[in-house]
C-alpha positions as MATLAB code, in Angstrom:
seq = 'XXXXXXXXXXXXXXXXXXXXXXXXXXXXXXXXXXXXXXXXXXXXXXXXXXXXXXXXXXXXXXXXXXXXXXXXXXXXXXXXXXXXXXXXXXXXXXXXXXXXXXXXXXXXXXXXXXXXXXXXXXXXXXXXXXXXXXXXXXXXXXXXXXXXXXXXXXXXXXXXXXXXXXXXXXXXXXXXXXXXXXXXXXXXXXXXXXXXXXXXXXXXXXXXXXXXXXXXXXXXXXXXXXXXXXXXXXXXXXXXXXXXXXXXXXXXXXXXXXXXXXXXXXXXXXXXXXXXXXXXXXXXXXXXXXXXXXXXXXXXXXXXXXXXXXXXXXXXXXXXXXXX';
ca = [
       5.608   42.118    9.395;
       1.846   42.400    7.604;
      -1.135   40.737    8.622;
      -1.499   38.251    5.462;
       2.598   36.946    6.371;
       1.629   36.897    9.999;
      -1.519   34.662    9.250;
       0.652   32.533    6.718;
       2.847   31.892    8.855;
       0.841   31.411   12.003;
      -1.597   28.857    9.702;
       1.571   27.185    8.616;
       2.994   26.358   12.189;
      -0.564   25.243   13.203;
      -0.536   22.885   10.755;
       2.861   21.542   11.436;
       1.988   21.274   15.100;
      -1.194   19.038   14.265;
       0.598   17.049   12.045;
       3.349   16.055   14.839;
       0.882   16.018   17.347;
      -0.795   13.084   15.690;
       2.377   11.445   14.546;
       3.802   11.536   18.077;
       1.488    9.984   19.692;
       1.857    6.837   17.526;
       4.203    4.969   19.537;
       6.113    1.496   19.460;
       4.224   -0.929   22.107;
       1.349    1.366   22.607;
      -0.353   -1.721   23.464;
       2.070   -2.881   26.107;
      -0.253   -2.321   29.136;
      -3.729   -2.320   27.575;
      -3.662   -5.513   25.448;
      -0.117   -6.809   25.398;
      -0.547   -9.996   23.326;
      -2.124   -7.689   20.808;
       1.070   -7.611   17.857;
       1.024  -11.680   19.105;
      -2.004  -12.109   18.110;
      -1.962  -10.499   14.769;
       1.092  -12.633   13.658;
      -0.919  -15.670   14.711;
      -3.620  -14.484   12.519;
      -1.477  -13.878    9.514;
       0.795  -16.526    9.736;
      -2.467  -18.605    9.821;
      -3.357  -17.186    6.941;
      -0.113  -17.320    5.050;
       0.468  -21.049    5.417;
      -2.953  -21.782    3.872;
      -2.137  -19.305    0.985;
       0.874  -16.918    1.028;
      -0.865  -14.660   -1.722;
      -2.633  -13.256    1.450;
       1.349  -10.851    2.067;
       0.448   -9.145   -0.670;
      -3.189   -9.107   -0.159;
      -2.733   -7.668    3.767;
      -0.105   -4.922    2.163;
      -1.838   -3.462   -0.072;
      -5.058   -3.224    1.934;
      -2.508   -0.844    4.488;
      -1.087    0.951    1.455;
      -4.931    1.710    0.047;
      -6.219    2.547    3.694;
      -3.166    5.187    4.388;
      -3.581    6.980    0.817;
      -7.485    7.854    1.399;
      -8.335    9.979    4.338;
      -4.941    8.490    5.890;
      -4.348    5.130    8.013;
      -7.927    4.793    9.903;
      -9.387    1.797    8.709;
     -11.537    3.203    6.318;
     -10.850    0.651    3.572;
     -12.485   -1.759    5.935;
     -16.131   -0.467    5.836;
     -18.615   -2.417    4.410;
     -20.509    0.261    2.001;
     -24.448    0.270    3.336;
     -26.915    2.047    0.519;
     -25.699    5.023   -1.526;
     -22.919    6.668   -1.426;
     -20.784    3.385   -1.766;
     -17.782    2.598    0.735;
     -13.917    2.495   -0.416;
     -13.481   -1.065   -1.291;
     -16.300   -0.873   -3.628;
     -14.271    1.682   -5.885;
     -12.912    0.398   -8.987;
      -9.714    0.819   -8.133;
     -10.145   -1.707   -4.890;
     -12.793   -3.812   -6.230;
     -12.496   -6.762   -6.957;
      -8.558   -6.649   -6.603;
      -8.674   -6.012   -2.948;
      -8.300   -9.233   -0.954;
      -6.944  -10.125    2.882;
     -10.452   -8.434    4.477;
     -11.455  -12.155    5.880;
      -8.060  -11.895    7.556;
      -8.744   -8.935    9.391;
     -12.115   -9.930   10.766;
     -10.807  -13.195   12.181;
      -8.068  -10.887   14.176;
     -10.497   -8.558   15.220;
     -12.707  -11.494   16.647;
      -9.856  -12.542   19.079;
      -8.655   -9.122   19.947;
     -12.068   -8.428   20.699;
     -12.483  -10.710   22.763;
      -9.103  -10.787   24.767;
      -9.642   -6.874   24.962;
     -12.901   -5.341   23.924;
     -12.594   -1.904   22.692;
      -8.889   -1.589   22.931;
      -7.217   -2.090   19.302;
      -8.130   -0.863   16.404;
      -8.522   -1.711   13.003;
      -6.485    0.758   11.747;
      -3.633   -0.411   13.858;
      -4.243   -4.266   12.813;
      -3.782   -3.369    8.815;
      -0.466   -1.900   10.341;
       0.857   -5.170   12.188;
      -0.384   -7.517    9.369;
       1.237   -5.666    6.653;
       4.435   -5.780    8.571;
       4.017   -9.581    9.319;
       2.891  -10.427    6.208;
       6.308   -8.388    4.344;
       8.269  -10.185    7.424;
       7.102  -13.632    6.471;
       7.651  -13.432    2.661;
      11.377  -12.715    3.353;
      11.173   -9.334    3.771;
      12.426   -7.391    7.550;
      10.994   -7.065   10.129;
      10.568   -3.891   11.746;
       8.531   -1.935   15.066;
       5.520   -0.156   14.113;
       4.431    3.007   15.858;
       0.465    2.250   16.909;
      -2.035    4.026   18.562;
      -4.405    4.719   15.141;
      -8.241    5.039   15.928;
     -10.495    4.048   13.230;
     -12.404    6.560   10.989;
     -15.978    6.735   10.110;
     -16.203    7.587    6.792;
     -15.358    5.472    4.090;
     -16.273    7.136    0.390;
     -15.632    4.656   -2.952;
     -14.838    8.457   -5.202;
     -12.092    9.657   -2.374;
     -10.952    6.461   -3.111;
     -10.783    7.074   -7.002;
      -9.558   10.368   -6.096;
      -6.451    9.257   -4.142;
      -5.113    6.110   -5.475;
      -2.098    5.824   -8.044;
      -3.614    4.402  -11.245;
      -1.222    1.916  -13.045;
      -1.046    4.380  -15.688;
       0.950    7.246  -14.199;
       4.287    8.536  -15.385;
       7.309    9.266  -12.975;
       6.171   12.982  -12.335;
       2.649   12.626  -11.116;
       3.759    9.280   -9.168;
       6.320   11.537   -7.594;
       3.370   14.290   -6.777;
       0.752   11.712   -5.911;
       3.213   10.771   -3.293;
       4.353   14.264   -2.024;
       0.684   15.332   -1.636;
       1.001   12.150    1.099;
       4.317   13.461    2.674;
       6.154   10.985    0.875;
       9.460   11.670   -1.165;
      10.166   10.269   -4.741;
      12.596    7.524   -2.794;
       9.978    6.533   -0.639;
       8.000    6.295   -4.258;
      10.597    4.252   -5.734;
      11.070    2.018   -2.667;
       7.113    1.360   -2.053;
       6.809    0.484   -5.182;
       8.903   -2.575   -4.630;
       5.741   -3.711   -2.715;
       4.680   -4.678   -6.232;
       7.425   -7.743   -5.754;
       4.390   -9.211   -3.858;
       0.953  -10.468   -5.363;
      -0.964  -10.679   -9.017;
      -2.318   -8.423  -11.206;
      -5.597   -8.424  -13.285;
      -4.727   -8.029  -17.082;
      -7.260   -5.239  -17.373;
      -4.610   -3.321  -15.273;
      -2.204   -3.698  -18.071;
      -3.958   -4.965  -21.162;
      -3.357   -0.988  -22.713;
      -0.040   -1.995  -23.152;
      -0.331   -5.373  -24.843;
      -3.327   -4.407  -27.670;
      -3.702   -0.953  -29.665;
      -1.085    0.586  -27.636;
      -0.654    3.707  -29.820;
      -1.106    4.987  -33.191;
       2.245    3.226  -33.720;
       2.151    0.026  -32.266;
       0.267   -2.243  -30.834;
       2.571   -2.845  -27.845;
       3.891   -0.650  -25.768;
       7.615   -0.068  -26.882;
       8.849    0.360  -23.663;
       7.915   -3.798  -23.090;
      10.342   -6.613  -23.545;
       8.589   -7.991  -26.838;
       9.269  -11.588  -25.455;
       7.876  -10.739  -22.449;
       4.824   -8.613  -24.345;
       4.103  -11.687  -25.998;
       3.736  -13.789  -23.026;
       1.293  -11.665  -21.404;
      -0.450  -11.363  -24.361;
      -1.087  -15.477  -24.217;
      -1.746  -15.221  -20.689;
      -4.361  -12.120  -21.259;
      -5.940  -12.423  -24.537;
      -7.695   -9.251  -25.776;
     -10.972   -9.303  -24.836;
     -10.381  -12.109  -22.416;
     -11.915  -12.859  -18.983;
     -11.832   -9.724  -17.023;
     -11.475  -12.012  -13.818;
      -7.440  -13.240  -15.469;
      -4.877  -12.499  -13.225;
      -0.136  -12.665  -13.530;
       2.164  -12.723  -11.193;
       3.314   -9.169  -10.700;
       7.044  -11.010  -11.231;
       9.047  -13.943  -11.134;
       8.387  -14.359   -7.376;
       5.225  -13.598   -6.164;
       5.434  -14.478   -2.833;
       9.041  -13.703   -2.219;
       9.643   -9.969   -0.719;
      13.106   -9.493   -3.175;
      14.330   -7.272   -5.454;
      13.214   -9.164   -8.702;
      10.691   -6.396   -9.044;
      13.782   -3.850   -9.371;
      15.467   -6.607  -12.166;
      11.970   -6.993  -13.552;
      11.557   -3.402  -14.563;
      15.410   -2.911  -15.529;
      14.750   -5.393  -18.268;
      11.875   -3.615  -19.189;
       9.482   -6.546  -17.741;
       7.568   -4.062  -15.789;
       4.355   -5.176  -15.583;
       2.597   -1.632  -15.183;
       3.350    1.837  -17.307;
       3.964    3.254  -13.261;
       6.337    0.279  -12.992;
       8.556    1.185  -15.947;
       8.263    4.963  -16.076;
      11.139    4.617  -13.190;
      13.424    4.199  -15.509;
      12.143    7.346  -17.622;
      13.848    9.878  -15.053;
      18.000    9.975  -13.915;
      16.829    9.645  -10.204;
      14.481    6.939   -9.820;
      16.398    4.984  -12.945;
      19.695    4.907  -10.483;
      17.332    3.833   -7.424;
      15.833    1.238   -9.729;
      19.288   -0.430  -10.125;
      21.102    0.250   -7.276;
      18.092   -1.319   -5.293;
      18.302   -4.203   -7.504;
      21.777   -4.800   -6.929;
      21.055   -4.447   -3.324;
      18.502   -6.189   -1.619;
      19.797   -5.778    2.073;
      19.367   -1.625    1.426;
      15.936   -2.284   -0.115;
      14.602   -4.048    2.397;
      16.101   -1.551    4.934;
      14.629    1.369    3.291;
      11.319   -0.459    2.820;
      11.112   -1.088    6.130;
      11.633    2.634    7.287;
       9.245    4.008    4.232;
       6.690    1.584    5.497;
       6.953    3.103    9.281;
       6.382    6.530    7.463;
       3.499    5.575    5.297;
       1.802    4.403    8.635;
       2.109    7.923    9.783;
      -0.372    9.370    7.033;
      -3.302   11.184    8.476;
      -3.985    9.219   11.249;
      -6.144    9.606   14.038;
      -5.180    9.568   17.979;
      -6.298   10.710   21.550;
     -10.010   10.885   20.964;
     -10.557   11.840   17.322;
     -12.347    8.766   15.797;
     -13.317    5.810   17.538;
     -12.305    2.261   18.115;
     -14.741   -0.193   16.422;
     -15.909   -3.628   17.554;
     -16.510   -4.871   13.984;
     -13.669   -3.961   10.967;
     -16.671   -3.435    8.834;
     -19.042   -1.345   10.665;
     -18.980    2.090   12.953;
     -19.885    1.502   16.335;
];
């Protein structure tokens, strides 16, 4: 065997050991013993928050969805940005869209002072996002904890890492396989857009001067197209936000029914049905909302796994928004 295989493959174990080393050591009721109302306490929180508007489920998802795809699930999207270089949530692709932060700080508060020092932020975004898919209708299901918080929050990694609305199939596909993810995990995670609102300058590309062809985006319902277009006139208020579908604050498959009508709201919506494999996931999901929520659950479990930090790597912060 040469040198250069022996190093490959010595570099390539390594890096499978650290990657279960850190993924096994997340572990359902890690907080058992240490702070044991902890999961409690976040679904107080949310539910708190829910019944005084349930737009914060989508809100509280997508925060855990942003925070695992840039330097994986340690809090990061939480930091406030101080001076230059700005933080995460300031990137355009989080700000101003990003929304559930207030949500988090009030949970922090009473963990903090149950438990000082004991959960982290990082592991909060995990239990709200599963609370908040649980009380939209969605399952429930255990989430693996013991996530410290990172340090480091940078607005361009966030640029960097985060799916724009404009991708096609293939470089959703990649954008998730560079996270460990596979193209069903994609296609299921995407359902997460069943959830929330979307600003019209996420979309307007597909409503005005589409192509040298047409105006619209061919791949849109026209009746449909011209609905948005009322909603989101062109050169409207930037601040103009739809529902993502039908039912916005329902975890269902409408999303899946949306986008095989071709009422996908975003091109990375619709381009599912541009390839054999995620087109029959599309519809078979759609048709079968028990499996989609069951595979949900399970991708959600794995997206929690991304990059996170354990034993003593990071640190557990008092305050969401600051390092200690």
């Amino acid at each position: 065997m040469s040198c250069k295989l022996l190093q490959t493959l010595t570099t390539a174990v390594l890096c499978l050991y650290i990657v279960e080393a850190a993924t096994t050591q997340l572990q359902v009721g890690f907080y058992q013993r240490s702070c044991g109302f902890a999961e409690f306490v976040v679904k107080q929180g949310v539910r708190a928050a829910f019944i005084n508007d349930n737009g914060v489920a989508a809100g509280l998802v997508r925060l855990h969805f942003h925070d695992c795809f840039v330097r994986g699930c340690d809090g990061s999207v939480l930091l406030d940005s101080i001076g230059s270089p700005k933080a995460e949530k300031d990137s355009p692709a989080n700000n101003p869209s990003l929304r559930g932060f207030e949500v988090v700080d009030s949970i922090k508060a009473r963990l903090e002072a149950m438990c000082p020092g004991v959960v982290s932020c990082a592991d909060i975004l995990a239990f709200a996002a599963r609370d908040s898919i649980e009380m939209a209708g969605g399952l429930g299901y255990d989430v693996p904890a013991g996530r410290r918080d990172g340090r480091v929050s940078l607005s361009e990694e966030a640029n960097g890492n985060l799916p724009p609305p404009s991708l096609n199939v293939d470089q959703l596909t990649k954008a998730f396989a560079d996270k460990g993810l596979t193209q069903e995990e994609m296609v299921t995670l995407s359902g997460a857009h069943t959830l929330g609102r979307s600003h019209c300058t996420s979309f307007s590309n597909r409503l005005y001067n589409f192509n040298v062809n047409s105006s619209i985006d061919p791949t849109l319902d026209p009746l449909y197209a011209s609905q948005l277009r009322q909603q989101c006139p062109q050169g409207g208020d930037a601040s103009l936000v739809v529902p993502m579908e039908a039912t916005p604050a329902t975890a269902d498959v409408a999303y899946y029914r949306a986008v095989a009508t071709n009422r996908g709201l975003f091109t990375s919506d619709q381009t599912l049905l541009t390839d054999q494999r995620t087109r029959a996931q599309v519809f078979q999901n759609a048709q079968n909302p028990f499996i989609w929520k069951s595979k949900f659950a399970s991708a959600m479990v794995n997206m929690g796994k991304i990059g996170v930090l354990t034993g003593n790597a990071g640190e557990i912060r008092k305050d969401c928004r600051v390092v200690n």
